[in-house]
Tab-separated table of C-alpha atoms in Angstrom:
chain	number	residue	atom	x	y	z
A	786	ALA	CA	14.847	-10.574	37.482
A	787	GLY	CA	15.034	-13.751	36.080
A	788	HIS	CA	11.180	-14.026	34.840
A	789	PRO	CA	10.464	-15.742	31.502
A	790	LEU	CA	8.905	-12.026	30.861
A	791	GLU	CA	12.405	-10.126	32.160
A	792	ALA	CA	12.714	-9.467	28.403
A	793	TYR	CA	9.741	-8.134	27.676
A	794	THR	CA	10.388	-4.829	29.908
A	795	ASP	CA	14.314	-4.456	28.726
A	796	TYR	CA	12.437	-4.142	24.978
A	797	TRP	CA	9.326	-2.030	26.306
A	798	ARG	CA	11.594	-0.028	28.418
A	799	ARG	CA	14.051	0.802	25.655
A	800	ARG	CA	11.446	0.799	23.539
A	801	MET	CA	9.836	4.266	24.809
A	802	ARG	CA	12.850	5.916	24.721
A	803	ILE	CA	14.205	4.539	21.304
A	804	GLU	CA	13.433	8.345	19.843
A	805	SER	CA	15.935	9.966	22.115
A	806	GLY	CA	18.470	7.416	22.712
A	807	GLU	CA	21.997	7.403	21.528
A	808	PRO	CA	22.579	5.135	18.177
A	809	ALA	CA	25.560	3.118	19.573
A	810	ALA	CA	22.731	2.248	22.916
A	811	VAL	CA	20.055	1.159	20.451
A	812	ASN	CA	22.233	-1.157	18.633
A	813	ALA	CA	23.884	-2.454	21.514
A	814	PHE	CA	20.256	-3.559	22.894
A	815	ILE	CA	19.807	-5.109	19.098
A	816	ARG	CA	22.965	-6.903	19.298
A	817	ARG	CA	22.392	-8.928	22.972
A	818	MET	CA	18.399	-9.131	21.890
A	819	ASP	CA	19.788	-10.589	18.451
A	820	GLY	CA	18.423	-14.134	16.989
A	821	GLN	CA	15.598	-13.307	19.532
A	822	TYR	CA	11.712	-12.518	18.493
A	823	LEU	CA	12.171	-9.346	20.023
A	824	GLY	CA	16.025	-8.365	18.328
A	825	ASP	CA	13.528	-8.679	15.157
A	826	ARG	CA	10.761	-6.411	16.995
A	827	ILE	CA	14.029	-3.795	17.838
A	828	ARG	CA	15.002	-3.260	14.225
A	829	HIS	CA	12.063	-3.197	12.943
A	830	ASP	CA	11.301	-0.082	14.989
A	831	TRP	CA	14.965	1.171	14.918
A	832	LEU	CA	14.379	0.545	11.009
A	833	ARG	CA	11.270	2.134	10.674
A	834	LEU	CA	12.802	5.187	13.311
A	835	LEU	CA	15.878	5.841	11.220
A	836	ALA	CA	13.728	6.079	8.171
A	837	LYS	CA	11.357	8.874	9.185
A	838	ARG	CA	14.773	10.774	9.730
A	839	ASN	CA	15.847	10.429	6.245
A	840	GLU	CA	18.671	8.421	7.353
A	841	TRP	CA	18.711	5.502	4.336
A	842	PRO	CA	22.107	4.712	4.169
A	843	ALA	CA	20.998	2.958	8.140
A	844	VAL	CA	17.990	2.418	7.063
A	845	ILE	CA	19.609	-0.775	4.502
A	846	GLY	CA	21.513	-1.386	7.579
A	847	ALA	CA	19.619	-1.775	9.638
A	848	ALA	CA	17.283	-4.303	7.287
A	849	ARG	CA	19.855	-6.381	6.906
A	850	GLY	CA	19.032	-8.575	10.081
A	851	ILE	CA	15.137	-8.879	10.516
A	852	ARG	CA	14.785	-12.412	10.311
A	853	GLN	CA	10.764	-11.834	9.345
A	854	PRO	CA	10.711	-8.706	7.570
A	855	ASP	CA	6.678	-7.186	8.603
A	856	PRO	CA	4.739	-5.515	5.074
A	857	ASP	CA	6.207	-2.363	4.544
A	858	VAL	CA	10.552	-2.889	5.935
A	859	PRO	CA	10.600	-3.690	1.682
A	860	CYS	CA	9.263	-0.300	1.117
A	861	LEU	CA	11.121	1.247	3.305
A	862	VAL	CA	14.821	-0.143	2.185
A	863	ALA	CA	12.930	0.068	-1.043
A	864	GLN	CA	13.020	4.382	-0.201
A	865	ALA	CA	15.927	4.104	0.789
A	866	HIS	CA	17.470	3.679	-2.122
A	867	LEU	CA	15.266	4.791	-4.857
A	868	ALA	CA	16.875	8.646	-1.959
A	869	LEU	CA	20.190	7.095	-3.032
A	870	GLY	CA	20.104	7.015	-5.912
A	871	ASP	CA	19.567	3.151	-7.003
A	872	LEU	CA	17.224	1.845	-8.829
A	873	ALA	CA	17.974	-2.014	-8.593
A	874	GLY	CA	17.412	-1.649	-5.006
A	875	LEU	CA	13.925	-1.148	-6.895
A	876	GLY	CA	13.242	-5.241	-7.534
A	877	GLU	CA	11.404	-6.612	-4.435
A	878	THR	CA	8.763	-4.140	-4.658
A	879	ARG	CA	7.889	-3.751	-7.985
A	880	PRO	CA	4.707	-6.702	-7.873
A	881	LEU	CA	3.550	-5.268	-5.317
A	882	TRP	CA	2.145	-2.339	-7.609
A	883	ALA	CA	-0.037	-4.771	-9.081
A	884	SER	CA	-2.079	-5.281	-6.032
A	885	GLY	CA	-5.634	-3.433	-6.091
A	886	SER	CA	-5.990	-2.940	-2.188
A	887	THR	CA	-4.376	-0.186	-0.892
A	888	LEU	CA	-0.785	-1.511	1.387
A	889	ASN	CA	0.859	-0.316	4.383
A	890	ASP	CA	1.144	3.695	4.352
A	891	ALA	CA	4.977	3.139	3.324
A	892	CYS	CA	4.907	0.764	0.392
A	893	GLU	CA	1.303	3.419	-1.272
A	894	ALA	CA	4.062	6.572	0.009
A	895	LEU	CA	6.730	4.536	-2.238
A	896	PHE	CA	4.479	4.022	-5.343
A	897	ASP	CA	3.841	8.060	-4.785
A	898	GLN	CA	7.432	8.655	-5.306
A	899	LEU	CA	7.531	6.102	-8.025
A	900	ARG	CA	4.891	7.883	-9.990
A	901	GLU	CA	6.571	11.952	-9.321
A	902	ARG	CA	9.385	10.505	-10.847
A	903	GLY	CA	8.441	8.188	-14.168
A	904	LEU	CA	9.284	5.041	-13.155
A	905	ILE	CA	5.544	3.604	-13.393
A	906	ASP	CA	5.198	4.901	-16.305
A	907	ALA	CA	1.214	5.572	-17.752
A	908	ALA	CA	-0.231	1.962	-18.979
A	909	GLY	CA	0.587	0.599	-14.685
A	910	LEU	CA	-0.695	3.267	-13.354
A	911	HIS	CA	-3.816	2.548	-16.240
A	912	ARG	CA	-3.543	-1.047	-14.534
A	913	ARG	CA	-3.984	-0.832	-10.580
A	914	ARG	CA	-6.762	1.000	-12.010
A	915	LEU	CA	-8.316	-1.975	-13.228
A	916	LEU	CA	-7.328	-3.874	-10.043
A	917	ALA	CA	-8.736	-0.830	-8.132
A	918	LEU	CA	-11.806	-0.796	-9.729
A	919	ASP	CA	-11.847	-5.165	-9.495
A	920	SER	CA	-12.011	-4.816	-6.146
A	921	GLY	CA	-13.464	-1.344	-5.493
A	922	ASP	CA	-11.064	-0.067	-3.140
A	923	ALA	CA	-12.257	3.650	-2.964
A	924	LYS	CA	-9.500	4.798	-1.296
A	925	LEU	CA	-7.108	3.653	-2.948
A	926	LEU	CA	-8.937	4.659	-6.000
A	927	SER	CA	-9.060	8.257	-4.931
A	928	ARG	CA	-5.480	7.540	-4.377
A	929	LEU	CA	-5.094	6.621	-8.081
A	930	GLY	CA	-7.026	9.126	-9.200
A	931	GLY	CA	-6.132	12.544	-11.808
A	932	ASP	CA	-7.941	14.676	-14.249
A	933	ASP	CA	-8.871	12.074	-15.963
A	934	TRP	CA	-10.414	10.234	-13.581
A	935	VAL	CA	-12.855	11.040	-11.685
A	936	VAL	CA	-12.631	9.709	-8.022
A	937	ASP	CA	-15.984	10.003	-5.657
A	938	GLY	CA	-15.352	8.281	-2.485
A	939	GLY	CA	-19.415	8.295	-1.737
A	940	ARG	CA	-20.386	6.820	-4.467
A	941	ILE	CA	-18.135	3.720	-4.772
A	942	GLN	CA	-19.740	2.918	-0.885
A	943	ARG	CA	-22.979	3.463	-2.549
A	944	ALA	CA	-21.137	1.170	-5.808
A	945	ASN	CA	-20.158	-1.209	-4.049
A	946	GLU	CA	-23.232	-1.439	-1.367
A	947	LYS	CA	-26.730	-1.764	-3.866
A	948	PRO	CA	-25.035	-1.041	-7.194
A	949	ALA	CA	-28.220	-1.185	-9.077
A	950	ALA	CA	-28.836	1.906	-7.503
A	951	LEU	CA	-26.785	3.583	-8.898
A	952	LEU	CA	-26.798	1.507	-12.017
A	953	ASP	CA	-30.281	2.519	-12.546
A	954	ALA	CA	-29.934	6.138	-12.351
A	955	LEU	CA	-27.349	6.006	-15.214
A	956	ARG	CA	-28.192	8.725	-18.096
A	957	PRO	CA	-27.078	7.996	-21.764
A	958	GLY	CA	-24.338	9.945	-23.827
A	959	VAL	CA	-22.989	11.035	-19.670
A	960	LYS	CA	-19.082	9.292	-19.367
A	961	PRO	CA	-18.974	7.172	-16.049
A	962	ASP	CA	-16.313	7.278	-13.034
A	963	ALA	CA	-14.901	5.427	-11.191
A	964	ALA	CA	-18.278	4.742	-9.699
A	965	VAL	CA	-20.436	3.635	-12.711
A	966	LEU	CA	-17.392	0.635	-13.557
A	967	VAL	CA	-17.247	-0.523	-9.941
A	968	ALA	CA	-21.292	-0.597	-9.951
A	969	ILE	CA	-21.469	-2.699	-12.852
A	970	LEU	CA	-18.586	-5.396	-11.804
A	971	ARG	CA	-20.300	-5.175	-8.569
A	972	LYS	CA	-23.468	-5.673	-10.002
A	973	ALA	CA	-21.935	-8.774	-13.011
A	974	TRP	CA	-21.597	-11.253	-9.371
A	975	ILE	CA	-24.854	-11.471	-8.900
A	976	GLU	CA	-27.203	-10.317	-11.899
A	977	PRO	CA	-25.046	-10.498	-15.072
A	978	LEU	CA	-27.409	-9.589	-17.767
A	979	PRO	CA	-28.198	-5.538	-15.821
A	980	ALA	CA	-24.558	-5.893	-15.452
A	981	CYS	CA	-24.203	-6.376	-19.652
A	982	ASP	CA	-26.850	-3.881	-20.392
A	983	ALA	CA	-25.397	-0.588	-18.167
A	984	LEU	CA	-21.535	-1.824	-19.273
A	985	GLN	CA	-23.519	-1.320	-22.781
A	986	ALA	CA	-24.778	2.456	-22.596
A	987	VAL	CA	-21.179	3.094	-21.197
A	988	ARG	CA	-19.232	1.070	-24.088
A	989	GLY	CA	-18.381	4.139	-25.901
A	990	HIS	CA	-16.820	6.064	-23.203
A	991	LEU	CA	-14.061	3.561	-22.202
A	992	SER	CA	-11.099	2.172	-24.447
A	993	ALA	CA	-10.717	-1.407	-26.571
A	994	GLY	CA	-9.306	-2.788	-24.081
A	995	ASP	CA	-10.876	-0.953	-21.195
A	996	GLN	CA	-14.126	-2.971	-22.707
A	997	ARG	CA	-12.481	-6.162	-22.781
A	998	TRP	CA	-10.472	-5.757	-19.215
A	999	LEU	CA	-14.444	-5.274	-18.069
A	1000	THR	CA	-16.317	-8.227	-19.862
């Protein structure tokens, strides 16, 4: 008692028992820690547990007191609004979709739900696929895959590491998969002219918009 780190002991004691704790006790602890760094941490812990339990109104309420939210908080709150039928609550998460890299699990789960509900259209999906090609993110490309989008994680890894080897194996007339397009973009940073040649070889399989984007 009285030690400068006493609050951390209290935090971890509460944190270890948060799943079995009574909401009233948790909220009392949150109020006691309010305005402190650890107050923010316990609010984050509590919000994530509420989201795990699908207690969506409580998620929205818990988020209001967080001063410096972690990156997953806006997406957890947006999931809550979506579950409650409040599409206006999705606003601040929409720009996050325009990322060519895999985001945290909460945001990717939110985007999956938006796609399933038709709230991200085909054009928006394709735009993010192009951004993922540019970053060479195999995990995201696989997540965005579909019947019209062939993704092989191993090939994309090779495209990132040794694009020339993959492009040398190009066969005329064969529709390129995501790995070939990643290899073209990687090669363009090192040797633009061979990358242009490879693009010419697959141009007939690409839309005019994709051709412009790749060049």
